[in-house]
mmCIF file of C-alpha atoms in Angstrom:
data_model
loop_
_atom_site.group_PDB
_atom_site.id
_atom_site.type_symbol
_atom_site.label_atom_id
_atom_site.label_comp_id
_atom_site.label_asym_id
_atom_site.label_seq_id
_atom_site.Cartn_x
_atom_site.Cartn_y
_atom_site.Cartn_z
ATOM 1 C CA MET A 1 1.485 -66.879 -2.378
ATOM 2 C CA SER A 2 -1.342 -64.371 -2.394
ATOM 3 C CA ARG A 3 -3.112 -63.425 -5.601
ATOM 4 C CA THR A 4 -1.767 -59.866 -5.262
ATOM 5 C CA HIS A 5 1.832 -61.092 -5.548
ATOM 6 C CA ALA A 6 1.000 -63.158 -8.627
ATOM 7 C CA ASP A 7 -0.857 -60.316 -10.364
ATOM 8 C CA PRO A 8 1.501 -58.804 -12.978
ATOM 9 C CA SER A 9 -0.413 -55.522 -12.887
ATOM 10 C CA MET A 10 1.080 -55.017 -9.417
ATOM 11 C CA ARG A 11 4.659 -55.117 -10.766
ATOM 12 C CA THR A 12 5.993 -51.861 -12.178
ATOM 13 C CA GLY A 13 8.697 -53.622 -14.208
ATOM 14 C CA TYR A 14 6.094 -55.790 -15.929
ATOM 15 C CA LEU A 15 3.952 -52.758 -16.747
ATOM 16 C CA ALA A 16 6.991 -50.910 -18.094
ATOM 17 C CA TRP A 17 7.962 -53.917 -20.215
ATOM 18 C CA GLN A 18 4.430 -54.155 -21.625
ATOM 19 C CA MET A 19 4.426 -50.449 -22.430
ATOM 20 C CA VAL A 20 7.796 -50.713 -24.180
ATOM 21 C CA HIS A 21 6.639 -53.753 -26.134
ATOM 22 C CA VAL A 22 3.388 -52.129 -27.290
ATOM 23 C CA MET A 23 5.029 -48.802 -28.146
ATOM 24 C CA GLY A 24 7.939 -50.551 -29.868
ATOM 25 C CA THR A 25 5.594 -52.605 -32.041
ATOM 26 C CA ARG A 26 3.607 -49.510 -32.988
ATOM 27 C CA LEU A 27 6.793 -47.594 -33.730
ATOM 28 C CA GLU A 28 8.213 -50.382 -35.907
ATOM 29 C CA ARG A 29 4.979 -50.522 -37.884
ATOM 30 C CA ALA A 30 4.853 -46.739 -38.352
ATOM 31 C CA LEU A 31 8.524 -46.459 -39.338
ATOM 32 C CA ARG A 32 8.102 -49.062 -42.085
ATOM 33 C CA SER A 33 6.300 -46.413 -44.133
ATOM 34 C CA LEU A 34 9.552 -44.409 -44.016
ATOM 35 C CA ASP A 35 11.672 -47.487 -44.772
ATOM 36 C CA LEU A 36 13.379 -47.237 -41.369
ATOM 37 C CA THR A 37 13.992 -49.781 -38.634
ATOM 38 C CA THR A 38 13.887 -48.672 -35.014
ATOM 39 C CA ALA A 39 17.687 -48.917 -34.823
ATOM 40 C CA GLN A 40 18.053 -46.773 -37.955
ATOM 41 C CA HIS A 41 15.531 -44.278 -36.601
ATOM 42 C CA ASN A 42 17.405 -44.017 -33.313
ATOM 43 C CA ALA A 43 20.739 -43.623 -35.081
ATOM 44 C CA LEU A 44 19.415 -40.913 -37.366
ATOM 45 C CA GLN A 45 17.764 -38.970 -34.537
ATOM 46 C CA HIS A 46 20.871 -39.047 -32.351
ATOM 47 C CA VAL A 47 23.084 -37.944 -35.228
ATOM 48 C CA VAL A 48 20.738 -35.022 -35.924
ATOM 49 C CA TRP A 49 20.690 -34.080 -32.207
ATOM 50 C CA THR A 50 24.455 -34.484 -31.815
ATOM 51 C CA PRO A 51 26.324 -34.073 -35.111
ATOM 52 C CA GLY A 52 29.705 -35.777 -34.956
ATOM 53 C CA ILE A 53 28.584 -38.461 -32.510
ATOM 54 C CA SER A 54 30.154 -41.900 -32.911
ATOM 55 C CA THR A 55 28.326 -45.159 -33.587
ATOM 56 C CA ALA A 56 29.464 -46.462 -30.191
ATOM 57 C CA LYS A 57 27.931 -43.471 -28.381
ATOM 58 C CA VAL A 58 24.679 -43.869 -30.293
ATOM 59 C CA ALA A 59 24.588 -47.537 -29.293
ATOM 60 C CA ARG A 60 25.147 -46.677 -25.612
ATOM 61 C CA ARG A 61 22.465 -43.986 -25.662
ATOM 62 C CA THR A 62 19.864 -46.172 -27.336
ATOM 63 C CA GLY A 63 20.548 -49.517 -25.687
ATOM 64 C CA PHE A 64 21.170 -51.281 -29.003
ATOM 65 C CA THR A 65 24.188 -53.560 -29.286
ATOM 66 C CA PRO A 66 27.191 -52.056 -31.054
ATOM 67 C CA GLN A 67 26.765 -54.662 -33.811
ATOM 68 C CA SER A 68 23.080 -53.780 -34.375
ATOM 69 C CA MET A 69 23.846 -50.086 -34.372
ATOM 70 C CA GLY A 70 26.768 -50.601 -36.739
ATOM 71 C CA ALA A 71 24.470 -52.400 -39.188
ATOM 72 C CA ALA A 72 21.883 -49.615 -38.870
ATOM 73 C CA VAL A 73 24.486 -46.913 -39.509
ATOM 74 C CA ASN A 74 25.911 -48.845 -42.487
ATOM 75 C CA ALA A 75 22.432 -49.047 -44.029
ATOM 76 C CA LEU A 76 21.869 -45.307 -43.511
ATOM 77 C CA VAL A 77 25.262 -44.450 -45.023
ATOM 78 C CA ASP A 78 24.552 -46.748 -47.984
ATOM 79 C CA ARG A 79 21.232 -44.948 -48.553
ATOM 80 C CA GLY A 80 22.932 -41.541 -48.472
ATOM 81 C CA LEU A 81 21.121 -40.476 -45.281
ATOM 82 C CA MET A 82 24.219 -40.303 -43.121
ATOM 83 C CA ALA A 83 27.922 -39.635 -43.702
ATOM 84 C CA ARG A 84 31.051 -40.720 -41.867
ATOM 85 C CA HIS A 85 33.948 -38.350 -41.175
ATOM 86 C CA ASP A 86 37.317 -38.883 -39.559
ATOM 87 C CA HIS A 87 37.577 -37.557 -36.010
ATOM 88 C CA PRO A 88 40.064 -34.662 -35.939
ATOM 89 C CA SER A 89 42.067 -35.991 -32.971
ATOM 90 C CA ASN A 90 41.249 -39.718 -32.673
ATOM 91 C CA ARG A 91 41.999 -41.922 -35.669
ATOM 92 C CA ARG A 92 39.988 -44.808 -34.201
ATOM 93 C CA THR A 93 36.776 -42.782 -33.934
ATOM 94 C CA VAL A 94 34.506 -41.990 -36.840
ATOM 95 C CA GLN A 95 32.064 -39.112 -36.550
ATOM 96 C CA LEU A 96 28.578 -39.310 -38.032
ATOM 97 C CA THR A 97 26.524 -36.548 -39.583
ATOM 98 C CA ALA A 98 23.144 -36.549 -41.269
ATOM 99 C CA THR A 99 22.928 -35.554 -44.905
ATOM 100 C CA ASP A 100 20.234 -33.099 -45.987
ATOM 101 C CA SER A 101 17.985 -35.984 -47.028
ATOM 102 C CA GLY A 102 18.743 -37.739 -43.738
ATOM 103 C CA ALA A 103 17.784 -34.657 -41.731
ATOM 104 C CA LYS A 104 14.525 -34.358 -43.685
ATOM 105 C CA LEU A 105 13.727 -38.024 -43.052
ATOM 106 C CA ALA A 106 14.558 -37.562 -39.364
ATOM 107 C CA ASP A 107 12.032 -34.709 -39.218
ATOM 108 C CA ARG A 108 9.345 -36.879 -40.810
ATOM 109 C CA ALA A 109 10.159 -39.727 -38.409
ATOM 110 C CA ARG A 110 10.010 -37.357 -35.436
ATOM 111 C CA GLU A 111 6.498 -36.364 -36.495
ATOM 112 C CA VAL A 112 5.522 -40.050 -36.571
ATOM 113 C CA VAL A 113 6.917 -40.579 -33.078
ATOM 114 C CA GLU A 114 5.187 -37.469 -31.727
ATOM 115 C CA ARG A 115 1.870 -38.706 -33.134
ATOM 116 C CA LEU A 116 2.366 -42.122 -31.515
ATOM 117 C CA ASP A 117 3.221 -40.476 -28.191
ATOM 118 C CA MET A 118 0.124 -38.291 -28.343
ATOM 119 C CA GLU A 119 -2.069 -41.303 -29.130
ATOM 120 C CA ALA A 120 -0.589 -43.359 -26.302
ATOM 121 C CA LEU A 121 -0.896 -40.578 -23.749
ATOM 122 C CA ALA A 122 -4.352 -39.376 -24.802
ATOM 123 C CA VAL A 123 -5.842 -41.334 -21.897
ATOM 124 C CA LEU A 124 -4.045 -38.935 -19.493
ATOM 125 C CA ASP A 125 -4.793 -35.274 -18.898
ATOM 126 C CA SER A 126 -1.997 -32.759 -19.513
ATOM 127 C CA ALA A 127 -0.883 -32.637 -15.852
ATOM 128 C CA GLU A 128 -0.657 -36.450 -15.744
ATOM 129 C CA GLN A 129 1.345 -36.421 -18.970
ATOM 130 C CA VAL A 130 3.859 -34.046 -17.384
ATOM 131 C CA VAL A 131 4.098 -36.249 -14.291
ATOM 132 C CA ILE A 132 4.598 -39.508 -16.181
ATOM 133 C CA HIS A 133 7.201 -37.879 -18.412
ATOM 134 C CA SER A 134 9.077 -36.516 -15.423
ATOM 135 C CA LEU A 135 9.014 -39.860 -13.604
ATOM 136 C CA LEU A 136 10.151 -41.807 -16.662
ATOM 137 C CA LEU A 137 12.956 -39.308 -17.200
ATOM 138 C CA ARG A 138 14.175 -39.788 -13.620
ATOM 139 C CA VAL A 139 14.055 -43.580 -13.825
ATOM 140 C CA LEU A 140 15.815 -43.635 -17.203
ATOM 141 C CA ALA A 141 18.519 -41.262 -15.972
ATOM 142 C CA GLU A 142 19.182 -43.694 -13.120
ATOM 143 C CA LEU A 143 19.095 -46.889 -15.189
ATOM 144 C CA ASN A 144 20.941 -45.666 -18.304
ATOM 145 C CA HIS A 145 22.551 -42.254 -17.864
ATOM 146 C CA ASP A 146 24.004 -42.600 -21.380
ATOM 147 C CA ALA A 147 20.457 -42.573 -22.834
ATOM 148 C CA LEU A 148 20.001 -38.866 -22.335
ATOM 149 C CA PRO A 149 22.111 -36.484 -24.414
ATOM 150 C CA PHE A 150 20.997 -33.627 -22.160
ATOM 151 C CA VAL A 151 20.435 -33.360 -18.410
ATOM 152 C CA ARG A 152 18.215 -30.962 -16.538
ATOM 153 C CA THR A 153 20.131 -28.454 -14.453
ATOM 154 C CA GLY A 154 17.095 -26.496 -13.292
ATOM 155 C CA VAL A 155 13.569 -25.611 -14.275
ATOM 156 C CA GLY A 156 13.649 -25.256 -18.050
ATOM 157 C CA GLU A 157 17.460 -25.397 -18.044
ATOM 158 C CA TRP A 158 19.420 -28.163 -19.763
ATOM 159 C CA ARG A 159 23.033 -28.851 -20.538
ATOM 160 C CA GLU A 160 24.544 -31.288 -23.008
ATOM 161 C CA CYS A 161 26.288 -34.351 -21.587
ATOM 162 C CA LYS A 162 29.653 -34.071 -23.313
ATOM 163 C CA ASP A 163 30.697 -37.549 -22.138
ATOM 164 C CA ALA A 164 27.455 -39.287 -23.108
#
């Protein structure tokens, strides 16, 4: 086997995994100051973006197991950051909404994430940042179409994925 084939820097999947690992570790550390886990952060953000979403849909979008997401949602409900409501037409589905304090915490967490993104991408110029974002969006849409609550329908045009 040639050295090129053994070099992990030549494998896109390895680079992506490393990036996820580094960013995830930084995110976990930063969210601790807000007393949030990454699962709780993801749940809260998705509930703010899509009020009435179910725990199962949040789990599918984020890639967390239903059990992990259920525990995250329970913790947020117990802290008064999220509320559960009966679905109007499906007794087996519970809808989630953020409370006022949950929405405020979600805003603070979003600022933390935006700062981490800016720090991570500072090595790239603005055009490169647009390119990497676009490419990651395309790959993610292919690998986990449930991850994106909205899809691009044209330049600057988006529509909500009702079945996501």
